[in-house]
Every structure is written in C-alpha cells, then in structure tokens.
Amino acid sequence: MITRVLTLVLMMACLGCEDGWLEKIRGEPSSQEARTDATSITWYMTLHAGSTYPQGNTIVGLGSEAEAVNTIPIKSTIPTGLHINKPRSMLLLSDGRLLLANGNHPDSAIYVFGLPNWQGQRAFLDLLTHLDHEDPLLQHPYDMAEGPDGSIYVSCQDSAVVLRYAGLNEDRPGQPLGVHSEVGPGCFIPPHSDHAHGLKSPRGLTFGPDGLLYVADRDHASVTAWNPQDGSFVRTVASAKDGLKRPIQIVFSDDGRLFIGDHGAKTVWVSKPSKKGLDHFIHKKEHRVKQPSALVIEDDWLYVGDRDRKNIRRFNLKDATPEATIWLDELPDSPEFLLRNVSKSATKR
C-alpha cells in the first residue's frame, strides 16, 4: 500500500535523501490513501535496476518538479512468471498505451500496458513479443521507436540487430517484420557479421526529421541512418573519426540538431545540419556528464542523466548553460530512460 500522505510529502521534499525513497511509493494505493492522480504524473523514468537494485525494476512516475509520485505498473495485473527486470526504453503509443522493453536475459520481452487509471498507474495487457524459439533475436532489448505506419523498432544489444514488429493496431500485433530472414525472424538491420555496415551493439534509436531511422552503435562507435521501409543503409552520420567512443542514446531537436550521449568520451555531442563533424554540446568540462543517459528534449531544455553521478540535469538548448539546481539528484540507482508523459488519455478517469 502506498505510504500515507504525510510521509509522501516528506519524501517529495527530500527526494533521494535516503536510499529507500523508491520503496515508499511502490505498491497499489487504495482510493482512501492515494492523493495523486494521472494528471500529476509528468514524467516516466526507468533505472538500471536488475539484481543490483531489485526495487528499481519498475517504472517511476515523476511530477513536473521531479518529485516521485507513484510507480506505474499495477503489479497484481502482471501474470505469474513474468518479471520486470532491467527495464529499459519506454514508448508511448499514439493511442495512449505504453510499451516497456524488459532487458534481462532470458526474460527479454516487450510489455504492453494499458491507459492510466485515475492514479496514473497502468495495468499489464499483454506481451508484444518475448524471447523464445519464434523470436530468438530479442536478446537484451534496449531502445524502441514507433514508425509512421505504427511498426515498432527495437534495438537488441546482445544479438547486435534492430528488429521490427507489427504494431498493436495490426491484425497480428507483434508479428516479426524483418528483411533479413537469413539472420532470423524480425531482423530489420543485421549484425556486422552479415553486413558491411551492420551493427555490433546497437543502443539508441530515433527517427530523424528526414524520416530516416538513426541508430547509435556503442561498440562500433558510430551513428548510422537507415531507410525505415526496406532496412537499407543510407549513411554514416558520425564515427570514431569524429570523436565518438561509446555512443548510447540519441535525440533530435526541432531545429534538426542531433544530440549523442557518449559514455566513452564522457560528453554529449551535437551534430548540426549545416556543419560536418561533431561539437561538444556542454563546453565547460566541470559541467560535463560522466555516463550520459536519459536524453530528452522538452521545451527549451535538454535533459541529461548521468549513470555515474546518479542524477539528471537540465541544460539550456541554446547555449548549454546548466540549470543552477540539479533537476533530480541523489537517485538510489543509475537513471536509464526518461520519457515525457504526453498522452492525452492520461487525464481520463
């Protein structure tokens, strides 16, 4: 049961001041005890979790000021035998449903959650897909992207591929829609062993303003662009020649700039449409992150998580000036993904 209001308020005032802050908001609140509602949850966040911090194997709902409000999955709706373990990317679909990449092997799966209830929590609906003999390449899924036609693209770091599946509104949701059947079901972008420009350890996925699918490859030290229709290679956007070392997450701004979080270089790079090569977005070394994660652009800010410092900061998109106060500090575990809760259905009762 959720902690009573007084304790919750104290926790919000001192988020992370004790290692057990996440446990205080776990569970399923009763209507008498809960004072939060769906409209107060502005952000979703996943932590690295796994066996090192099992309490973090969930999705945390945050308010507009980064206060912890609630955990999102309704635990009682998750069938016996399924376990959220190493939650990674989240994807809000156009109809308001939520996908979650479950990274742990052999529990690799894509969870489907329904619309939020009045307390902002979501019931488990189904698995879009899961690791088995029919989908053997779904190994440690990391990031997801939704194509214009509703197809779901998933990067899998252990199998070194990007997979494509039919969306939830298709006749056979979760059906593998690959173009490299020789590699395996659903293989849309192949591994380096099967293609000259193939992948080694794909991480971040995003669609660019040009409609292409962009992929960050950690172990290949590259960001590449691919045709989302036929999976053909288009171009290399950035590579080790530009300074990349271990790119992880990527995100585009409205003006076409591409931001790249790089664990190896311990920085966030920016690629500008009118300029070749990469620049450090955060110029001052004292403000740079050690292990950037949780990249999100919202309004005039670039949100950047730091897996090493266990916090999330905001940087002005125009001049990279950091906000004076750290947006979310002293987390009990490393932040992985941050997602703005923009679904209109979140306000429904």
mmCIF file of N, CA and C in Angstrom, residues 65-167:
data_model
loop_
_atom_site.group_PDB
_atom_site.id
_atom_site.type_symbol
_atom_site.label_atom_id
_atom_site.label_comp_id
_atom_site.label_asym_id
_atom_site.label_seq_id
_atom_site.Cartn_x
_atom_site.Cartn_y
_atom_site.Cartn_z
ATOM 1 N N GLU A 65 8.115 18.802 -11.109
ATOM 2 C CA GLU A 65 9.320 19.257 -10.414
ATOM 3 C C GLU A 65 10.206 18.087 -10.014
ATOM 4 N N ALA A 66 10.056 16.980 -10.688
ATOM 5 C CA ALA A 66 10.873 15.774 -10.480
ATOM 6 C C ALA A 66 10.570 15.058 -9.174
ATOM 7 N N GLU A 67 9.438 15.370 -8.544
ATOM 8 C CA GLU A 67 9.077 14.661 -7.328
ATOM 9 C C GLU A 67 8.526 13.279 -7.679
ATOM 10 N N ALA A 68 8.907 12.281 -6.901
ATOM 11 C CA ALA A 68 8.412 10.928 -7.131
ATOM 12 C C ALA A 68 6.948 10.851 -6.706
ATOM 13 N N VAL A 69 6.082 10.424 -7.611
ATOM 14 C CA VAL A 69 4.647 10.406 -7.350
ATOM 15 C C VAL A 69 4.123 8.991 -7.145
ATOM 16 N N ASN A 70 4.494 8.078 -8.023
ATOM 17 C CA ASN A 70 3.923 6.735 -7.952
ATOM 18 C C ASN A 70 4.739 5.792 -8.822
ATOM 19 N N THR A 71 4.585 4.493 -8.598
ATOM 20 C CA THR A 71 5.080 3.529 -9.574
ATOM 21 C C THR A 71 3.960 3.253 -10.563
ATOM 22 N N ILE A 72 4.318 3.050 -11.816
ATOM 23 C CA ILE A 72 3.318 2.992 -12.875
ATOM 24 C C ILE A 72 2.691 1.611 -13.055
ATOM 25 N N PRO A 73 3.454 0.523 -13.149
ATOM 26 C CA PRO A 73 2.811 -0.779 -13.365
ATOM 27 C C PRO A 73 1.970 -1.223 -12.163
ATOM 28 N N ILE A 74 0.771 -1.710 -12.405
ATOM 29 C CA ILE A 74 -0.042 -2.314 -11.356
ATOM 30 C C ILE A 74 0.418 -3.763 -11.216
ATOM 31 N N LYS A 75 1.119 -4.051 -10.144
ATOM 32 C CA LYS A 75 1.800 -5.339 -10.002
ATOM 33 C C LYS A 75 0.847 -6.527 -10.080
ATOM 34 N N SER A 76 -0.342 -6.372 -9.520
ATOM 35 C CA SER A 76 -1.271 -7.507 -9.472
ATOM 36 C C SER A 76 -1.773 -7.921 -10.847
ATOM 37 N N THR A 77 -1.573 -7.063 -11.859
ATOM 38 C CA THR A 77 -2.044 -7.402 -13.203
ATOM 39 C C THR A 77 -0.985 -8.132 -14.027
ATOM 40 N N ILE A 78 0.237 -8.202 -13.523
ATOM 41 C CA ILE A 78 1.310 -8.882 -14.248
ATOM 42 C C ILE A 78 1.222 -10.376 -13.958
ATOM 43 N N PRO A 79 1.070 -11.208 -14.959
ATOM 44 C CA PRO A 79 0.871 -12.648 -14.741
ATOM 45 C C PRO A 79 2.039 -13.299 -14.009
ATOM 46 N N THR A 80 1.724 -14.346 -13.280
ATOM 47 C CA THR A 80 2.751 -15.134 -12.603
ATOM 48 C C THR A 80 3.749 -15.663 -13.628
ATOM 49 N N GLY A 81 5.014 -15.536 -13.301
ATOM 50 C CA GLY A 81 6.061 -15.991 -14.211
ATOM 51 C C GLY A 81 6.695 -14.885 -15.015
ATOM 52 N N LEU A 82 6.028 -13.728 -15.090
ATOM 53 C CA LEU A 82 6.610 -12.572 -15.760
ATOM 54 C C LEU A 82 7.190 -11.631 -14.714
ATOM 55 N N HIS A 83 8.359 -11.098 -14.987
ATOM 56 C CA HIS A 83 9.028 -10.224 -14.030
ATOM 57 C C HIS A 83 9.669 -9.058 -14.772
ATOM 58 N N ILE A 84 9.358 -7.845 -14.331
ATOM 59 C CA ILE A 84 10.089 -6.696 -14.852
ATOM 60 C C ILE A 84 11.494 -6.749 -14.272
ATOM 61 N N ASN A 85 12.482 -6.823 -15.140
ATOM 62 C CA ASN A 85 13.870 -6.960 -14.709
ATOM 63 C C ASN A 85 14.757 -6.231 -15.710
ATOM 64 N N LYS A 86 15.473 -5.240 -15.219
ATOM 65 C CA LYS A 86 16.280 -4.355 -16.064
ATOM 66 C C LYS A 86 15.400 -3.626 -17.077
ATOM 67 N N PRO A 87 14.449 -2.821 -16.592
ATOM 68 C CA PRO A 87 13.597 -2.068 -17.508
ATOM 69 C C PRO A 87 14.411 -1.037 -18.277
ATOM 70 N N ARG A 88 14.151 -0.942 -19.553
ATOM 71 C CA ARG A 88 14.902 -0.008 -20.383
ATOM 72 C C ARG A 88 13.949 0.998 -21.044
ATOM 73 N N SER A 89 13.928 1.063 -22.320
ATOM 74 C CA SER A 89 13.174 2.094 -23.014
ATOM 75 C C SER A 89 11.670 1.958 -22.797
ATOM 76 N N MET A 90 11.005 3.104 -22.777
ATOM 77 C CA MET A 90 9.547 3.170 -22.740
ATOM 78 C C MET A 90 9.077 3.878 -24.001
ATOM 79 N N LEU A 91 7.916 3.499 -24.483
ATOM 80 C CA LEU A 91 7.387 4.099 -25.706
ATOM 81 C C LEU A 91 5.898 4.330 -25.542
ATOM 82 N N LEU A 92 5.490 5.595 -25.575
ATOM 83 C CA LEU A 92 4.073 5.949 -25.534
ATOM 84 C C LEU A 92 3.522 5.917 -26.950
ATOM 85 N N LEU A 93 2.518 5.102 -27.163
ATOM 86 C CA LEU A 93 1.923 4.993 -28.480
ATOM 87 C C LEU A 93 0.878 6.080 -28.688
ATOM 88 N N SER A 94 0.488 6.271 -29.929
ATOM 89 C CA SER A 94 -0.438 7.351 -30.251
ATOM 90 C C SER A 94 -1.799 7.163 -29.599
ATOM 91 N N ASP A 95 -2.162 5.916 -29.278
ATOM 92 C CA ASP A 95 -3.455 5.673 -28.636
ATOM 93 C C ASP A 95 -3.368 5.712 -27.117
ATOM 94 N N GLY A 96 -2.186 6.044 -26.572
ATOM 95 C CA GLY A 96 -2.035 6.195 -25.131
ATOM 96 C C GLY A 96 -1.486 4.991 -24.409
ATOM 97 N N ARG A 97 -1.420 3.837 -25.074
ATOM 98 C CA ARG A 97 -0.835 2.671 -24.425
ATOM 99 C C ARG A 97 0.683 2.825 -24.321
ATOM 100 N N LEU A 98 1.274 2.059 -23.415
ATOM 101 C CA LEU A 98 2.695 2.207 -23.102
ATOM 102 C C LEU A 98 3.425 0.888 -23.309
ATOM 103 N N LEU A 99 4.549 0.937 -24.005
ATOM 104 C CA LEU A 99 5.419 -0.223 -24.164
ATOM 105 C C LEU A 99 6.637 -0.069 -23.261
ATOM 106 N N LEU A 100 7.118 -1.191 -22.751
ATOM 107 C CA LEU A 100 8.323 -1.219 -21.922
ATOM 108 C C LEU A 100 9.228 -2.338 -22.405
ATOM 109 N N ALA A 101 10.490 -2.009 -22.656
ATOM 110 C CA ALA A 101 11.481 -3.024 -23.017
ATOM 111 C C ALA A 101 12.049 -3.637 -21.745
ATOM 112 N N ASN A 102 11.871 -4.935 -21.601
ATOM 113 C CA ASN A 102 12.401 -5.672 -20.450
ATOM 114 C C ASN A 102 13.728 -6.295 -20.872
ATOM 115 N N GLY A 103 14.834 -5.773 -20.339
ATOM 116 C CA GLY A 103 16.133 -6.103 -20.887
ATOM 117 C C GLY A 103 16.761 -7.384 -20.409
ATOM 118 N N ASN A 104 16.362 -7.874 -19.247
ATOM 119 C CA ASN A 104 17.071 -9.006 -18.659
ATOM 120 C C ASN A 104 16.959 -10.273 -19.509
ATOM 121 N N HIS A 105 18.076 -10.947 -19.661
ATOM 122 C CA HIS A 105 18.101 -12.239 -20.353
ATOM 123 C C HIS A 105 18.040 -13.345 -19.301
ATOM 124 N N PRO A 106 17.144 -14.318 -19.375
ATOM 125 C CA PRO A 106 16.328 -14.712 -20.532
ATOM 126 C C PRO A 106 14.900 -14.187 -20.502
ATOM 127 N N ASP A 107 14.639 -13.130 -19.723
ATOM 128 C CA ASP A 107 13.283 -12.589 -19.621
ATOM 129 C C ASP A 107 13.027 -11.472 -20.626
ATOM 130 N N SER A 108 13.849 -11.374 -21.662
ATOM 131 C CA SER A 108 13.707 -10.297 -22.635
ATOM 132 C C SER A 108 12.306 -10.305 -23.246
ATOM 133 N N ALA A 109 11.658 -9.140 -23.209
ATOM 134 C CA ALA A 109 10.289 -9.048 -23.713
ATOM 135 C C ALA A 109 9.928 -7.587 -23.909
ATOM 136 N N ILE A 110 8.847 -7.358 -24.629
ATOM 137 C CA ILE A 110 8.254 -6.032 -24.757
ATOM 138 C C ILE A 110 6.880 -6.085 -24.104
ATOM 139 N N TYR A 111 6.736 -5.398 -22.968
ATOM 140 C CA TYR A 111 5.485 -5.380 -22.226
ATOM 141 C C TYR A 111 4.555 -4.311 -22.801
ATOM 142 N N VAL A 112 3.258 -4.612 -22.761
ATOM 143 C CA VAL A 112 2.233 -3.659 -23.175
ATOM 144 C C VAL A 112 1.376 -3.313 -21.964
ATOM 145 N N PHE A 113 1.286 -2.020 -21.651
ATOM 146 C CA PHE A 113 0.454 -1.544 -20.548
ATOM 147 C C PHE A 113 -0.670 -0.681 -21.104
ATOM 148 N N GLY A 114 -1.815 -0.733 -20.433
ATOM 149 C CA GLY A 114 -2.985 -0.005 -20.892
ATOM 150 C C GLY A 114 -2.970 1.461 -20.514
ATOM 151 N N LEU A 115 -4.114 2.101 -20.688
ATOM 152 C CA LEU A 115 -4.239 3.517 -20.359
ATOM 153 C C LEU A 115 -4.152 3.710 -18.849
ATOM 154 N N PRO A 116 -3.670 4.865 -18.399
ATOM 155 C CA PRO A 116 -3.538 5.090 -16.962
ATOM 156 C C PRO A 116 -4.889 5.240 -16.276
ATOM 157 N N ASN A 117 -4.963 4.731 -15.037
ATOM 158 C CA ASN A 117 -6.164 4.951 -14.243
ATOM 159 C C ASN A 117 -6.082 6.328 -13.584
ATOM 160 N N TRP A 118 -7.005 6.629 -12.712
ATOM 161 C CA TRP A 118 -7.056 7.980 -12.149
ATOM 162 C C TRP A 118 -5.869 8.283 -11.248
ATOM 163 N N GLN A 119 -5.147 7.239 -10.822
ATOM 164 C CA GLN A 119 -3.946 7.442 -10.023
ATOM 165 C C GLN A 119 -2.676 7.383 -10.864
ATOM 166 N N GLY A 120 -2.843 7.292 -12.161
ATOM 167 C CA GLY A 120 -1.696 7.300 -13.053
ATOM 168 C C GLY A 120 -1.065 5.951 -13.291
ATOM 169 N N GLN A 121 -1.580 4.899 -12.656
ATOM 170 C CA GLN A 121 -0.996 3.577 -12.836
ATOM 171 C C GLN A 121 -1.611 2.872 -14.047
ATOM 172 N N ARG A 122 -0.878 1.889 -14.555
ATOM 173 C CA ARG A 122 -1.296 1.190 -15.768
ATOM 174 C C ARG A 122 -1.320 -0.318 -15.539
ATOM 175 N N ALA A 123 -2.340 -0.962 -16.044
ATOM 176 C CA ALA A 123 -2.457 -2.417 -15.947
ATOM 177 C C ALA A 123 -1.697 -3.083 -17.088
ATOM 178 N N PHE A 124 -1.099 -4.215 -16.775
ATOM 179 C CA PHE A 124 -0.464 -5.031 -17.810
ATOM 180 C C PHE A 124 -1.545 -5.590 -18.732
ATOM 181 N N LEU A 125 -1.324 -5.481 -20.036
ATOM 182 C CA LEU A 125 -2.282 -6.002 -21.008
ATOM 183 C C LEU A 125 -1.798 -7.265 -21.700
ATOM 184 N N ASP A 126 -0.531 -7.243 -22.129
ATOM 185 C CA ASP A 126 -0.064 -8.356 -22.953
ATOM 186 C C ASP A 126 1.435 -8.204 -23.182
ATOM 187 N N LEU A 127 2.013 -9.190 -23.825
ATOM 188 C CA LEU A 127 3.370 -9.090 -24.345
ATOM 189 C C LEU A 127 3.286 -8.847 -25.848
ATOM 190 N N LEU A 128 3.934 -7.804 -26.316
ATOM 191 C CA LEU A 128 4.019 -7.626 -27.759
ATOM 192 C C LEU A 128 4.824 -8.770 -28.359
ATOM 193 N N THR A 129 5.910 -9.128 -27.681
ATOM 194 C CA THR A 129 6.741 -10.256 -28.071
ATOM 195 C C THR A 129 7.657 -10.602 -26.910
ATOM 196 N N HIS A 130 8.273 -11.780 -26.966
ATOM 197 C CA HIS A 130 9.218 -12.174 -25.932
ATOM 198 C C HIS A 130 10.224 -13.150 -26.524
ATOM 199 N N LEU A 131 11.343 -13.282 -25.848
ATOM 200 C CA LEU A 131 12.414 -14.158 -26.314
ATOM 201 C C LEU A 131 11.977 -15.617 -26.239
ATOM 202 N N ASP A 132 11.947 -16.289 -27.385
ATOM 203 C CA ASP A 132 11.676 -17.724 -27.442
ATOM 204 C C ASP A 132 12.155 -18.243 -28.794
ATOM 205 N N HIS A 133 11.815 -19.482 -29.114
ATOM 206 C CA HIS A 133 12.299 -20.068 -30.363
ATOM 207 C C HIS A 133 11.719 -19.376 -31.585
ATOM 208 N N GLU A 134 10.580 -18.673 -31.426
ATOM 209 C CA GLU A 134 9.994 -17.952 -32.546
ATOM 210 C C GLU A 134 10.554 -16.540 -32.679
ATOM 211 N N ASP A 135 11.196 -16.060 -31.633
ATOM 212 C CA ASP A 135 11.798 -14.720 -31.657
ATOM 213 C C ASP A 135 13.151 -14.778 -30.950
ATOM 214 N N PRO A 136 14.097 -15.514 -31.512
ATOM 215 C CA PRO A 136 15.362 -15.767 -30.818
ATOM 216 C C PRO A 136 16.316 -14.586 -30.779
ATOM 217 N N LEU A 137 16.065 -13.544 -31.581
ATOM 218 C CA LEU A 137 16.984 -12.405 -31.638
ATOM 219 C C LEU A 137 16.658 -11.324 -30.618
ATOM 220 N N LEU A 138 15.538 -11.462 -29.915
ATOM 221 C CA LEU A 138 15.164 -10.453 -28.918
ATOM 222 C C LEU A 138 16.006 -10.666 -27.659
ATOM 223 N N GLN A 139 17.265 -10.292 -27.745
ATOM 224 C CA GLN A 139 18.217 -10.508 -26.665
ATOM 225 C C GLN A 139 18.688 -9.165 -26.114
ATOM 226 N N HIS A 140 18.256 -8.877 -24.893
ATOM 227 C CA HIS A 140 18.589 -7.624 -24.208
ATOM 228 C C HIS A 140 18.124 -6.413 -25.020
ATOM 229 N N PRO A 141 16.810 -6.280 -25.225
ATOM 230 C CA PRO A 141 16.300 -5.097 -25.921
ATOM 231 C C PRO A 141 16.611 -3.836 -25.133
ATOM 232 N N TYR A 142 16.975 -2.789 -25.856
ATOM 233 C CA TYR A 142 17.392 -1.552 -25.184
ATOM 234 C C TYR A 142 16.465 -0.381 -25.509
ATOM 235 N N ASP A 143 16.379 -0.003 -26.771
ATOM 236 C CA ASP A 143 15.581 1.165 -27.130
ATOM 237 C C ASP A 143 14.499 0.770 -28.124
ATOM 238 N N MET A 144 13.488 1.637 -28.247
ATOM 239 C CA MET A 144 12.373 1.392 -29.157
ATOM 240 C C MET A 144 11.998 2.679 -29.871
ATOM 241 N N ALA A 145 11.427 2.522 -31.052
ATOM 242 C CA ALA A 145 10.894 3.655 -31.805
ATOM 243 C C ALA A 145 9.673 3.183 -32.577
ATOM 244 N N GLU A 146 8.699 4.078 -32.725
ATOM 245 C CA GLU A 146 7.490 3.763 -33.487
ATOM 246 C C GLU A 146 7.573 4.416 -34.851
ATOM 247 N N GLY A 147 7.400 3.620 -35.900
ATOM 248 C CA GLY A 147 7.442 4.149 -37.251
ATOM 249 C C GLY A 147 6.155 4.850 -37.628
ATOM 250 N N PRO A 148 6.167 5.602 -38.725
ATOM 251 C CA PRO A 148 4.967 6.320 -39.170
ATOM 252 C C PRO A 148 3.775 5.404 -39.414
ATOM 253 N N ASP A 149 4.055 4.139 -39.776
ATOM 254 C CA ASP A 149 2.967 3.194 -40.034
ATOM 255 C C ASP A 149 2.572 2.401 -38.800
ATOM 256 N N GLY A 150 3.161 2.741 -37.650
ATOM 257 C CA GLY A 150 2.838 2.042 -36.415
ATOM 258 C C GLY A 150 3.735 0.866 -36.103
ATOM 259 N N SER A 151 4.655 0.534 -37.010
ATOM 260 C CA SER A 151 5.596 -0.553 -36.737
ATOM 261 C C SER A 151 6.496 -0.188 -35.563
ATOM 262 N N ILE A 152 6.910 -1.202 -34.810
ATOM 263 C CA ILE A 152 7.756 -0.997 -33.638
ATOM 264 C C ILE A 152 9.164 -1.507 -33.949
ATOM 265 N N TYR A 153 10.146 -0.630 -33.776
ATOM 266 C CA TYR A 153 11.549 -0.971 -33.994
ATOM 267 C C TYR A 153 12.223 -1.119 -32.636
ATOM 268 N N VAL A 154 13.039 -2.165 -32.486
ATOM 269 C CA VAL A 154 13.668 -2.471 -31.200
ATOM 270 C C VAL A 154 15.149 -2.765 -31.422
ATOM 271 N N SER A 155 16.025 -2.064 -30.704
ATOM 272 C CA SER A 155 17.456 -2.373 -30.754
ATOM 273 C C SER A 155 17.770 -3.429 -29.703
ATOM 274 N N CYS A 156 18.572 -4.414 -30.079
ATOM 275 C CA CYS A 156 18.936 -5.517 -29.180
ATOM 276 C C CYS A 156 20.453 -5.594 -29.099
ATOM 277 N N GLN A 157 20.997 -5.227 -27.951
ATOM 278 C CA GLN A 157 22.440 -5.082 -27.855
ATOM 279 C C GLN A 157 23.181 -6.413 -27.868
ATOM 280 N N ASP A 158 22.581 -7.485 -27.357
ATOM 281 C CA ASP A 158 23.299 -8.758 -27.297
ATOM 282 C C ASP A 158 23.285 -9.516 -28.623
ATOM 283 N N SER A 159 22.223 -9.368 -29.408
ATOM 284 C CA SER A 159 22.161 -10.037 -30.711
ATOM 285 C C SER A 159 22.625 -9.131 -31.843
ATOM 286 N N ALA A 160 22.947 -7.877 -31.517
ATOM 287 C CA ALA A 160 23.528 -6.925 -32.475
ATOM 288 C C ALA A 160 22.625 -6.662 -33.675
ATOM 289 N N VAL A 161 21.326 -6.516 -33.423
ATOM 290 C CA VAL A 161 20.375 -6.276 -34.507
ATOM 291 C C VAL A 161 19.355 -5.223 -34.082
ATOM 292 N N VAL A 162 18.658 -4.695 -35.070
ATOM 293 C CA VAL A 162 17.427 -3.945 -34.840
ATOM 294 C C VAL A 162 16.296 -4.775 -35.424
ATOM 295 N N LEU A 163 15.285 -5.027 -34.607
ATOM 296 C CA LEU A 163 14.134 -5.825 -35.021
ATOM 297 C C LEU A 163 12.955 -4.915 -35.340
ATOM 298 N N ARG A 164 12.042 -5.406 -36.174
ATOM 299 C CA ARG A 164 10.820 -4.659 -36.479
ATOM 300 C C ARG A 164 9.615 -5.576 -36.301
ATOM 301 N N TYR A 165 8.558 -5.015 -35.682
ATOM 302 C CA TYR A 165 7.344 -5.781 -35.399
ATOM 303 C C TYR A 165 6.115 -5.005 -35.865
ATOM 304 N N ALA A 166 5.067 -5.743 -36.154
ATOM 305 C CA ALA A 166 3.779 -5.125 -36.448
ATOM 306 C C ALA A 166 3.251 -4.442 -35.195
ATOM 307 N N GLY A 167 2.655 -3.269 -35.374
ATOM 308 C CA GLY A 167 2.142 -2.505 -34.255
ATOM 309 C C GLY A 167 0.891 -3.110 -33.642
#
